[in-house]
Amino acid sequence: MEVQMLEEETLANIKPLSSGQMNPWHLVGRDWQTRTDGQDFSTLHCFDVELHCDDEAVATVQMLLPCSLRVLPTFLLYWDARTVFSATIRPRSAPASQSTYPQVAAQSTALLLRSVFRNRMDIEKTDFVAFFLPAEGEDPLEWTQRFVGTIKGEEFKPTDVSNLSQNKLGMARDLSQHGRAYVIRGFQVGSPEAPATEYQSTERDENGLYLQVSRFPKRTDFLHKVSERDEQTPARRNTTLLKAEDCEVDKLPTPYAYFAAIIPSVLHRVGVSLVATHLCNTLLAPASVENLELVVTAISTSAAREPTNYQRQEYLGDSVLKFLTSLTLTSDHLRWPEGHLSRAKDHIVSNASLAKAALAIGLDKFILTKPFTGSKWRPLYVGEQLEEPTGEPRLLSTKTLADVVEALIGAAFLDGGFAKAIGILKVLLPKPAWSLVEERNEVLRMTHQASESSIICPPRFTQLEELAGYAFTLKSLALGALTHSSYMGPNVTTSYERHEFLGDACLDIIVATTSFNHEPPVTTHGLHLIRSAVVNADFLAFLSLTLCMSDPRATIATGNRENDVSVSETSVPLHLWNFIRHASPALRQAQQGVIERYESLEASISDSLQRGSYFPWALLARLQAPKFLSDIVESLLGAIYIDSHGSLAACEAFLERLGVMGYLRRLLEGGVALYHPKEELGQLADTETVRYEVFREEGEEKRLGCVVRVGEREVAKAVDGVSVMEIETRAAEEAVRLLKGERGNAEKGHGSLNL
């Protein structure tokens, strides 16, 4: 197993050559070819494509495909910086009749495309991958015959102005500019007062008819917003005038030209849907994922520039995968120690293993990396698409392949919880042998129930339950969760390490799902920062030191005289760490040391957590909390999970009592900076190197000091450190404060010069 893991970790450092991105229109072309060969057009799939602007219908056109489409959500099309269309694709209740194909459908499609893409079309080809016809109620043949061709501008007379409607006219084409297309905005009789433009003659006809027009956009990518720079180009922004006799006007009404312009964008969105649909119907069929948009998101890299990408779902899927892997390993290997479980888990969830699995099943061809630009778009013909099943082979990083696997796990979890996540794991990662969460939970519970009869609860057990806010049915679970491996006394069934392994996964999935479901959605980077802070061992240790209850005690005092006895009641704080069972002198010494540091730092840390604008990384590092303090939090979580038959709600209630959920809510509301000081300093330093020079101070205690250098400059210095981690963190914190102050002053100074 070690050799195999080494080989897979080596794979993580290279970029595997994977197949090209799947061409969905190749499959559509094969469907068309099959129907053409058999002359079977009776069951074509018809869809209404509706274009709206400000809730008003602009155009509705029918689209014909040889295959079905899952329901697509409404998507936005950015005509310009001010105009946004919404496009909706709805399947029709009845398929198109055979009479509309092939001649009429090809003619209407060619008419639409020629209105915008005449220079990009092959006039001899009509085997389009998708056909477009007028909306229901229009006779396709009559519609095509009515709108084919143009009207010469000289046929328009000034006396006809009041009867002309630009909405029913087509685009104007300036014959002096090789037929450049314009949208007619209005009409004007007589010489205009506006000066001549670069496209007009300075000669004026006081009695002539002029068209008020704006340029029809050349762009074919309406899926992405227009840049402000392009939008400020005067020629694209302004209305100009064209002499009617110098133009031709399309018979096809302009709204249809609008629709023709967005056909490349519509087909791209349909193509993405077809890729995701094919993935769901083939590789992922056993998982039965129903929400297609979740799958689209999962296979979309940021490079593809789709409306969504996999990053947030990958974050969620990562936690789901680790939880299910931890649960599976814990229930499969009931005698494995925590070290074995952790190594096995790390192997299963590693990027190398996930990437290898993705390549093995052919998932790579479904990953979307190529962005849609439309700059070189030309009509898609069946004959050409049949020759291109996929694009050129490409390099996909191991991380990208692994991220898509985790994003698909996240998609399945969102679609149907752990049950569907297990279903997709069976497809993507055949090993280990995955089974339902409920079955795993029962295996673990029954295992501990078998040893329950021999357990004798210690006197203070009920106080432990009161402190945790949870009453255990299987007392052995709670005892095991607080038993150190050094303990040799009675009632020992296990030590807390195995419970801690499972509890760590419970904590992670609770934090991940709570953060992911927050509204408004948290950015991917924000999700990772929040998780890093909330599951931080020092933070959990501080909360475990803080969680306490009053333990009533009776004090008996005797006087000088016989029978002079008095009893007084008092109470002492009882902390979670007081319940740890161990026989380790080192652990006892660590307990005493951290209690002293906690008493001196508690007020500062608590104030920072409750009201501070920064996460107290340096203060928590100064606490120097032993690892067992955070381990018992996670081990109790694991014990509660098993005892409650796998109730994450019961685990969350314990975290609420501990203070984890309350602080998580504060972070989700915003206003708390979560960057670790060393990470933030690295960003502020930009390209300069950051160095930490740690030294010993003079004196009996020989505390640590640290100098921070950015480039060759000494930026900050910190002293009186208790550990290398703490002093470096504190020095970085001071350096960040100083550099931000300098930049703030520089920006203020720069601003004053511009006043």
PDB file of N, CA, C and O in Angstrom, residues 421-469:
ATOM      1  N   ALA A 421     -24.876  11.166  -2.163  1.00  0.00           N
ATOM      2  CA  ALA A 421     -23.420  11.304  -2.130  1.00  0.00           C
ATOM      3  C   ALA A 421     -22.764   9.929  -2.134  1.00  0.00           C
ATOM      4  O   ALA A 421     -21.750   9.711  -2.821  1.00  0.00           O
ATOM      5  N   ILE A 422     -23.331   8.976  -1.381  1.00  0.00           N
ATOM      6  CA  ILE A 422     -22.829   7.604  -1.399  1.00  0.00           C
ATOM      7  C   ILE A 422     -22.978   7.009  -2.800  1.00  0.00           C
ATOM      8  O   ILE A 422     -22.084   6.318  -3.313  1.00  0.00           O
ATOM      9  N   GLY A 423     -24.114   7.298  -3.451  1.00  0.00           N
ATOM     10  CA  GLY A 423     -24.342   6.780  -4.800  1.00  0.00           C
ATOM     11  C   GLY A 423     -23.292   7.246  -5.780  1.00  0.00           C
ATOM     12  O   GLY A 423     -22.815   6.470  -6.617  1.00  0.00           O
ATOM     13  N   ILE A 424     -22.899   8.512  -5.686  1.00  0.00           N
ATOM     14  CA  ILE A 424     -21.906   9.025  -6.633  1.00  0.00           C
ATOM     15  C   ILE A 424     -20.505   8.553  -6.265  1.00  0.00           C
ATOM     16  O   ILE A 424     -19.647   8.385  -7.134  1.00  0.00           O
ATOM     17  N   LEU A 425     -20.264   8.304  -4.976  1.00  0.00           N
ATOM     18  CA  LEU A 425     -18.968   7.764  -4.569  1.00  0.00           C
ATOM     19  C   LEU A 425     -18.775   6.354  -5.115  1.00  0.00           C
ATOM     20  O   LEU A 425     -17.658   5.957  -5.478  1.00  0.00           O
ATOM     21  N   LYS A 426     -19.839   5.576  -5.174  1.00  0.00           N
ATOM     22  CA  LYS A 426     -19.742   4.224  -5.725  1.00  0.00           C
ATOM     23  C   LYS A 426     -19.321   4.256  -7.194  1.00  0.00           C
ATOM     24  O   LYS A 426     -18.677   3.319  -7.685  1.00  0.00           O
ATOM     25  N   VAL A 427     -19.679   5.341  -7.887  1.00  0.00           N
ATOM     26  CA  VAL A 427     -19.305   5.488  -9.290  1.00  0.00           C
ATOM     27  C   VAL A 427     -17.879   6.000  -9.417  1.00  0.00           C
ATOM     28  O   VAL A 427     -17.067   5.468 -10.180  1.00  0.00           O
ATOM     29  N   LEU A 428     -17.562   7.050  -8.664  1.00  0.00           N
ATOM     30  CA  LEU A 428     -16.283   7.738  -8.827  1.00  0.00           C
ATOM     31  C   LEU A 428     -15.138   7.038  -8.108  1.00  0.00           C
ATOM     32  O   LEU A 428     -14.009   7.018  -8.609  1.00  0.00           O
ATOM     33  N   LEU A 429     -15.402   6.495  -6.922  1.00  0.00           N
ATOM     34  CA  LEU A 429     -14.359   5.850  -6.100  1.00  0.00           C
ATOM     35  C   LEU A 429     -14.869   4.475  -5.653  1.00  0.00           C
ATOM     36  O   LEU A 429     -15.471   4.350  -4.591  1.00  0.00           O
ATOM     37  N   PRO A 430     -14.636   3.440  -6.440  1.00  0.00           N
ATOM     38  CA  PRO A 430     -15.183   2.111  -6.095  1.00  0.00           C
ATOM     39  C   PRO A 430     -14.701   1.581  -4.742  1.00  0.00           C
ATOM     40  O   PRO A 430     -15.373   0.762  -4.125  1.00  0.00           O
ATOM     41  N   LYS A 431     -13.529   2.012  -4.286  1.00  0.00           N
ATOM     42  CA  LYS A 431     -13.009   1.562  -2.993  1.00  0.00           C
ATOM     43  C   LYS A 431     -12.835   2.761  -2.082  1.00  0.00           C
ATOM     44  O   LYS A 431     -12.403   3.829  -2.525  1.00  0.00           O
ATOM     45  N   PRO A 432     -13.177   2.586  -0.792  1.00  0.00           N
ATOM     46  CA  PRO A 432     -13.677   1.382  -0.107  1.00  0.00           C
ATOM     47  C   PRO A 432     -15.115   1.047  -0.490  1.00  0.00           C
ATOM     48  O   PRO A 432     -15.720   1.759  -1.296  1.00  0.00           O
ATOM     49  N   ALA A 433     -15.628  -0.010   0.102  1.00  0.00           N
ATOM     50  CA  ALA A 433     -17.003  -0.434  -0.193  1.00  0.00           C
ATOM     51  C   ALA A 433     -17.971   0.481   0.553  1.00  0.00           C
ATOM     52  O   ALA A 433     -18.178   0.343   1.749  1.00  0.00           O
ATOM     53  N   TRP A 434     -18.562   1.434  -0.185  1.00  0.00           N
ATOM     54  CA  TRP A 434     -19.444   2.416   0.438  1.00  0.00           C
ATOM     55  C   TRP A 434     -20.812   1.799   0.724  1.00  0.00           C
ATOM     56  O   TRP A 434     -21.312   0.974  -0.047  1.00  0.00           O
ATOM     57  N   SER A 435     -21.409   2.219   1.813  1.00  0.00           N
ATOM     58  CA  SER A 435     -22.781   1.803   2.126  1.00  0.00           C
ATOM     59  C   SER A 435     -23.478   2.951   2.844  1.00  0.00           C
ATOM     60  O   SER A 435     -22.842   3.948   3.212  1.00  0.00           O
ATOM     61  N   LEU A 436     -24.776   2.817   3.062  1.00  0.00           N
ATOM     62  CA  LEU A 436     -25.570   3.903   3.617  1.00  0.00           C
ATOM     63  C   LEU A 436     -25.075   4.316   4.997  1.00  0.00           C
ATOM     64  O   LEU A 436     -24.596   3.498   5.790  1.00  0.00           O
ATOM     65  N   VAL A 437     -25.200   5.596   5.272  1.00  0.00           N
ATOM     66  CA  VAL A 437     -24.753   6.150   6.551  1.00  0.00           C
ATOM     67  C   VAL A 437     -25.448   5.443   7.709  1.00  0.00           C
ATOM     68  O   VAL A 437     -24.822   5.143   8.739  1.00  0.00           O
ATOM     69  N   GLU A 438     -26.736   5.168   7.578  1.00  0.00           N
ATOM     70  CA  GLU A 438     -27.496   4.530   8.647  1.00  0.00           C
ATOM     71  C   GLU A 438     -26.914   3.153   8.995  1.00  0.00           C
ATOM     72  O   GLU A 438     -26.870   2.764  10.173  1.00  0.00           O
ATOM     73  N   GLU A 439     -26.463   2.432   7.987  1.00  0.00           N
ATOM     74  CA  GLU A 439     -25.874   1.120   8.232  1.00  0.00           C
ATOM     75  C   GLU A 439     -24.557   1.254   8.984  1.00  0.00           C
ATOM     76  O   GLU A 439     -24.263   0.472   9.899  1.00  0.00           O
ATOM     77  N   ARG A 440     -23.758   2.236   8.596  1.00  0.00           N
ATOM     78  CA  ARG A 440     -22.475   2.470   9.272  1.00  0.00           C
ATOM     79  C   ARG A 440     -22.701   2.877  10.730  1.00  0.00           C
ATOM     80  O   ARG A 440     -21.999   2.410  11.633  1.00  0.00           O
ATOM     81  N   ASN A 441     -23.665   3.738  10.953  1.00  0.00           N
ATOM     82  CA  ASN A 441     -23.951   4.191  12.314  1.00  0.00           C
ATOM     83  C   ASN A 441     -24.341   3.024  13.214  1.00  0.00           C
ATOM     84  O   ASN A 441     -23.917   2.936  14.371  1.00  0.00           O
ATOM     85  N   GLU A 442     -25.146   2.115  12.668  1.00  0.00           N
ATOM     86  CA  GLU A 442     -25.622   0.987  13.472  1.00  0.00           C
ATOM     87  C   GLU A 442     -24.488   0.031  13.811  1.00  0.00           C
ATOM     88  O   GLU A 442     -24.444  -0.531  14.918  1.00  0.00           O
ATOM     89  N   VAL A 443     -23.557  -0.157  12.878  1.00  0.00           N
ATOM     90  CA  VAL A 443     -22.399  -1.022  13.153  1.00  0.00           C
ATOM     91  C   VAL A 443     -21.607  -0.481  14.333  1.00  0.00           C
ATOM     92  O   VAL A 443     -21.236  -1.215  15.259  1.00  0.00           O
ATOM     93  N   LEU A 444     -21.344   0.822  14.320  1.00  0.00           N
ATOM     94  CA  LEU A 444     -20.566   1.435  15.396  1.00  0.00           C
ATOM     95  C   LEU A 444     -21.306   1.361  16.731  1.00  0.00           C
ATOM     96  O   LEU A 444     -20.706   1.074  17.772  1.00  0.00           O
ATOM     97  N   ARG A 445     -22.600   1.613  16.694  1.00  0.00           N
ATOM     98  CA  ARG A 445     -23.348   1.631  17.946  1.00  0.00           C
ATOM     99  C   ARG A 445     -23.455   0.227  18.549  1.00  0.00           C
ATOM    100  O   ARG A 445     -23.310   0.043  19.763  1.00  0.00           O
ATOM    101  N   MET A 446     -23.703  -0.745  17.707  1.00  0.00           N
ATOM    102  CA  MET A 446     -23.824  -2.117  18.201  1.00  0.00           C
ATOM    103  C   MET A 446     -22.497  -2.605  18.774  1.00  0.00           C
ATOM    104  O   MET A 446     -22.470  -3.369  19.748  1.00  0.00           O
ATOM    105  N   THR A 447     -21.403  -2.170  18.196  1.00  0.00           N
ATOM    106  CA  THR A 447     -20.088  -2.573  18.701  1.00  0.00           C
ATOM    107  C   THR A 447     -19.881  -2.088  20.128  1.00  0.00           C
ATOM    108  O   THR A 447     -19.407  -2.834  20.995  1.00  0.00           O
ATOM    109  N   HIS A 448     -20.244  -0.857  20.407  1.00  0.00           N
ATOM    110  CA  HIS A 448     -20.074  -0.309  21.751  1.00  0.00           C
ATOM    111  C   HIS A 448     -21.143  -0.835  22.709  1.00  0.00           C
ATOM    112  O   HIS A 448     -20.896  -0.963  23.909  1.00  0.00           O
ATOM    113  N   GLN A 449     -22.298  -1.152  22.184  1.00  0.00           N
ATOM    114  CA  GLN A 449     -23.367  -1.661  23.041  1.00  0.00           C
ATOM    115  C   GLN A 449     -23.000  -3.025  23.626  1.00  0.00           C
ATOM    116  O   GLN A 449     -23.417  -3.370  24.742  1.00  0.00           O
ATOM    117  N   ALA A 450     -22.174  -3.764  22.902  1.00  0.00           N
ATOM    118  CA  ALA A 450     -21.797  -5.102  23.364  1.00  0.00           C
ATOM    119  C   ALA A 450     -20.985  -5.056  24.653  1.00  0.00           C
ATOM    120  O   ALA A 450     -21.032  -5.993  25.459  1.00  0.00           O
ATOM    121  N   SER A 451     -20.247  -3.975  24.875  1.00  0.00           N
ATOM    122  CA  SER A 451     -19.414  -3.882  26.079  1.00  0.00           C
ATOM    123  C   SER A 451     -20.055  -3.032  27.167  1.00  0.00           C
ATOM    124  O   SER A 451     -19.428  -2.757  28.190  1.00  0.00           O
ATOM    125  N   GLU A 452     -21.288  -2.610  26.957  1.00  0.00           N
ATOM    126  CA  GLU A 452     -21.933  -1.672  27.868  1.00  0.00           C
ATOM    127  C   GLU A 452     -22.227  -2.297  29.233  1.00  0.00           C
ATOM    128  O   GLU A 452     -22.162  -1.631  30.277  1.00  0.00           O
ATOM    129  N   SER A 453     -22.526  -3.596  29.269  1.00  0.00           N
ATOM    130  CA  SER A 453     -22.945  -4.217  30.525  1.00  0.00           C
ATOM    131  C   SER A 453     -21.845  -4.241  31.577  1.00  0.00           C
ATOM    132  O   SER A 453     -22.122  -4.311  32.781  1.00  0.00           O
ATOM    133  N   SER A 454     -20.599  -4.181  31.155  1.00  0.00           N
ATOM    134  CA  SER A 454     -19.494  -4.244  32.109  1.00  0.00           C
ATOM    135  C   SER A 454     -19.055  -2.871  32.606  1.00  0.00           C
ATOM    136  O   SER A 454     -18.135  -2.775  33.413  1.00  0.00           O
ATOM    137  N   ILE A 455     -19.704  -1.823  32.146  1.00  0.00           N
ATOM    138  CA  ILE A 455     -19.303  -0.463  32.500  1.00  0.00           C
ATOM    139  C   ILE A 455     -19.942  -0.045  33.815  1.00  0.00           C
ATOM    140  O   ILE A 455     -21.153  -0.206  34.019  1.00  0.00           O
ATOM    141  N   ILE A 456     -19.121   0.478  34.722  1.00  0.00           N
ATOM    142  CA  ILE A 456     -19.606   1.062  35.971  1.00  0.00           C
ATOM    143  C   ILE A 456     -19.310   2.553  35.925  1.00  0.00           C
ATOM    144  O   ILE A 456     -18.151   2.961  35.823  1.00  0.00           O
ATOM    145  N   CYS A 457     -20.351   3.360  35.960  1.00  0.00           N
ATOM    146  CA  CYS A 457     -20.172   4.802  35.810  1.00  0.00           C
ATOM    147  C   CYS A 457     -19.517   5.388  37.057  1.00  0.00           C
ATOM    148  O   CYS A 457     -19.898   5.054  38.184  1.00  0.00           O
ATOM    149  N   PRO A 458     -18.549   6.259  36.871  1.00  0.00           N
ATOM    150  CA  PRO A 458     -17.932   6.939  38.012  1.00  0.00           C
ATOM    151  C   PRO A 458     -18.921   7.902  38.661  1.00  0.00           C
ATOM    152  O   PRO A 458     -19.941   8.269  38.050  1.00  0.00           O
ATOM    153  N   PRO A 459     -18.633   8.345  39.882  1.00  0.00           N
ATOM    154  CA  PRO A 459     -19.596   9.176  40.626  1.00  0.00           C
ATOM    155  C   PRO A 459     -19.987  10.467  39.913  1.00  0.00           C
ATOM    156  O   PRO A 459     -21.132  10.905  40.032  1.00  0.00           O
ATOM    157  N   ARG A 460     -19.038  11.078  39.211  1.00  0.00           N
ATOM    158  CA  ARG A 460     -19.333  12.392  38.623  1.00  0.00           C
ATOM    159  C   ARG A 460     -19.821  12.288  37.175  1.00  0.00           C
ATOM    160  O   ARG A 460     -19.807  13.286  36.454  1.00  0.00           O
ATOM    161  N   PHE A 461     -20.277  11.114  36.753  1.00  0.00           N
ATOM    162  CA  PHE A 461     -20.661  10.952  35.353  1.00  0.00           C
ATOM    163  C   PHE A 461     -21.844  11.857  34.980  1.00  0.00           C
ATOM    164  O   PHE A 461     -21.881  12.435  33.889  1.00  0.00           O
ATOM    165  N   THR A 462     -22.827  11.966  35.887  1.00  0.00           N
ATOM    166  CA  THR A 462     -23.993  12.810  35.577  1.00  0.00           C
ATOM    167  C   THR A 462     -23.582  14.272  35.407  1.00  0.00           C
ATOM    168  O   THR A 462     -24.216  15.008  34.647  1.00  0.00           O
ATOM    169  N   GLN A 463     -22.538  14.692  36.120  1.00  0.00           N
ATOM    170  CA  GLN A 463     -22.058  16.069  35.958  1.00  0.00           C
ATOM    171  C   GLN A 463     -21.441  16.265  34.580  1.00  0.00           C
ATOM    172  O   GLN A 463     -21.554  17.335  33.983  1.00  0.00           O
ATOM    173  N   LEU A 464     -20.756  15.243  34.081  1.00  0.00           N
ATOM    174  CA  LEU A 464     -20.214  15.306  32.721  1.00  0.00           C
ATOM    175  C   LEU A 464     -21.334  15.495  31.710  1.00  0.00           C
ATOM    176  O   LEU A 464     -21.244  16.332  30.800  1.00  0.00           O
ATOM    177  N   GLU A 465     -22.405  14.709  31.857  1.00  0.00           N
ATOM    178  CA  GLU A 465     -23.532  14.825  30.931  1.00  0.00           C
ATOM    179  C   GLU A 465     -24.178  16.207  31.026  1.00  0.00           C
ATOM    180  O   GLU A 465     -24.573  16.791  30.014  1.00  0.00           O
ATOM    181  N   GLU A 466     -24.269  16.724  32.241  1.00  0.00           N
ATOM    182  CA  GLU A 466     -24.847  18.052  32.412  1.00  0.00           C
ATOM    183  C   GLU A 466     -23.975  19.110  31.756  1.00  0.00           C
ATOM    184  O   GLU A 466     -24.478  20.036  31.102  1.00  0.00           O
ATOM    185  N   LEU A 467     -22.670  18.966  31.905  1.00  0.00           N
ATOM    186  CA  LEU A 467     -21.749  19.929  31.306  1.00  0.00           C
ATOM    187  C   LEU A 467     -21.808  19.873  29.780  1.00  0.00           C
ATOM    188  O   LEU A 467     -21.811  20.901  29.100  1.00  0.00           O
ATOM    189  N   ALA A 468     -21.872  18.665  29.235  1.00  0.00           N
ATOM    190  CA  ALA A 468     -21.925  18.496  27.774  1.00  0.00           C
ATOM    191  C   ALA A 468     -23.303  18.810  27.210  1.00  0.00           C
ATOM    192  O   ALA A 468     -23.442  19.065  26.002  1.00  0.00           O
ATOM    193  N   GLY A 469     -24.336  18.789  28.059  1.00  0.00           N
ATOM    194  CA  GLY A 469     -25.688  19.033  27.580  1.00  0.00           C
ATOM    195  C   GLY A 469     -26.243  17.865  26.810  1.00  0.00           C
ATOM    196  O   GLY A 469     -27.117  18.026  25.954  1.00  0.00           O
TER     197      GLY A 469
END
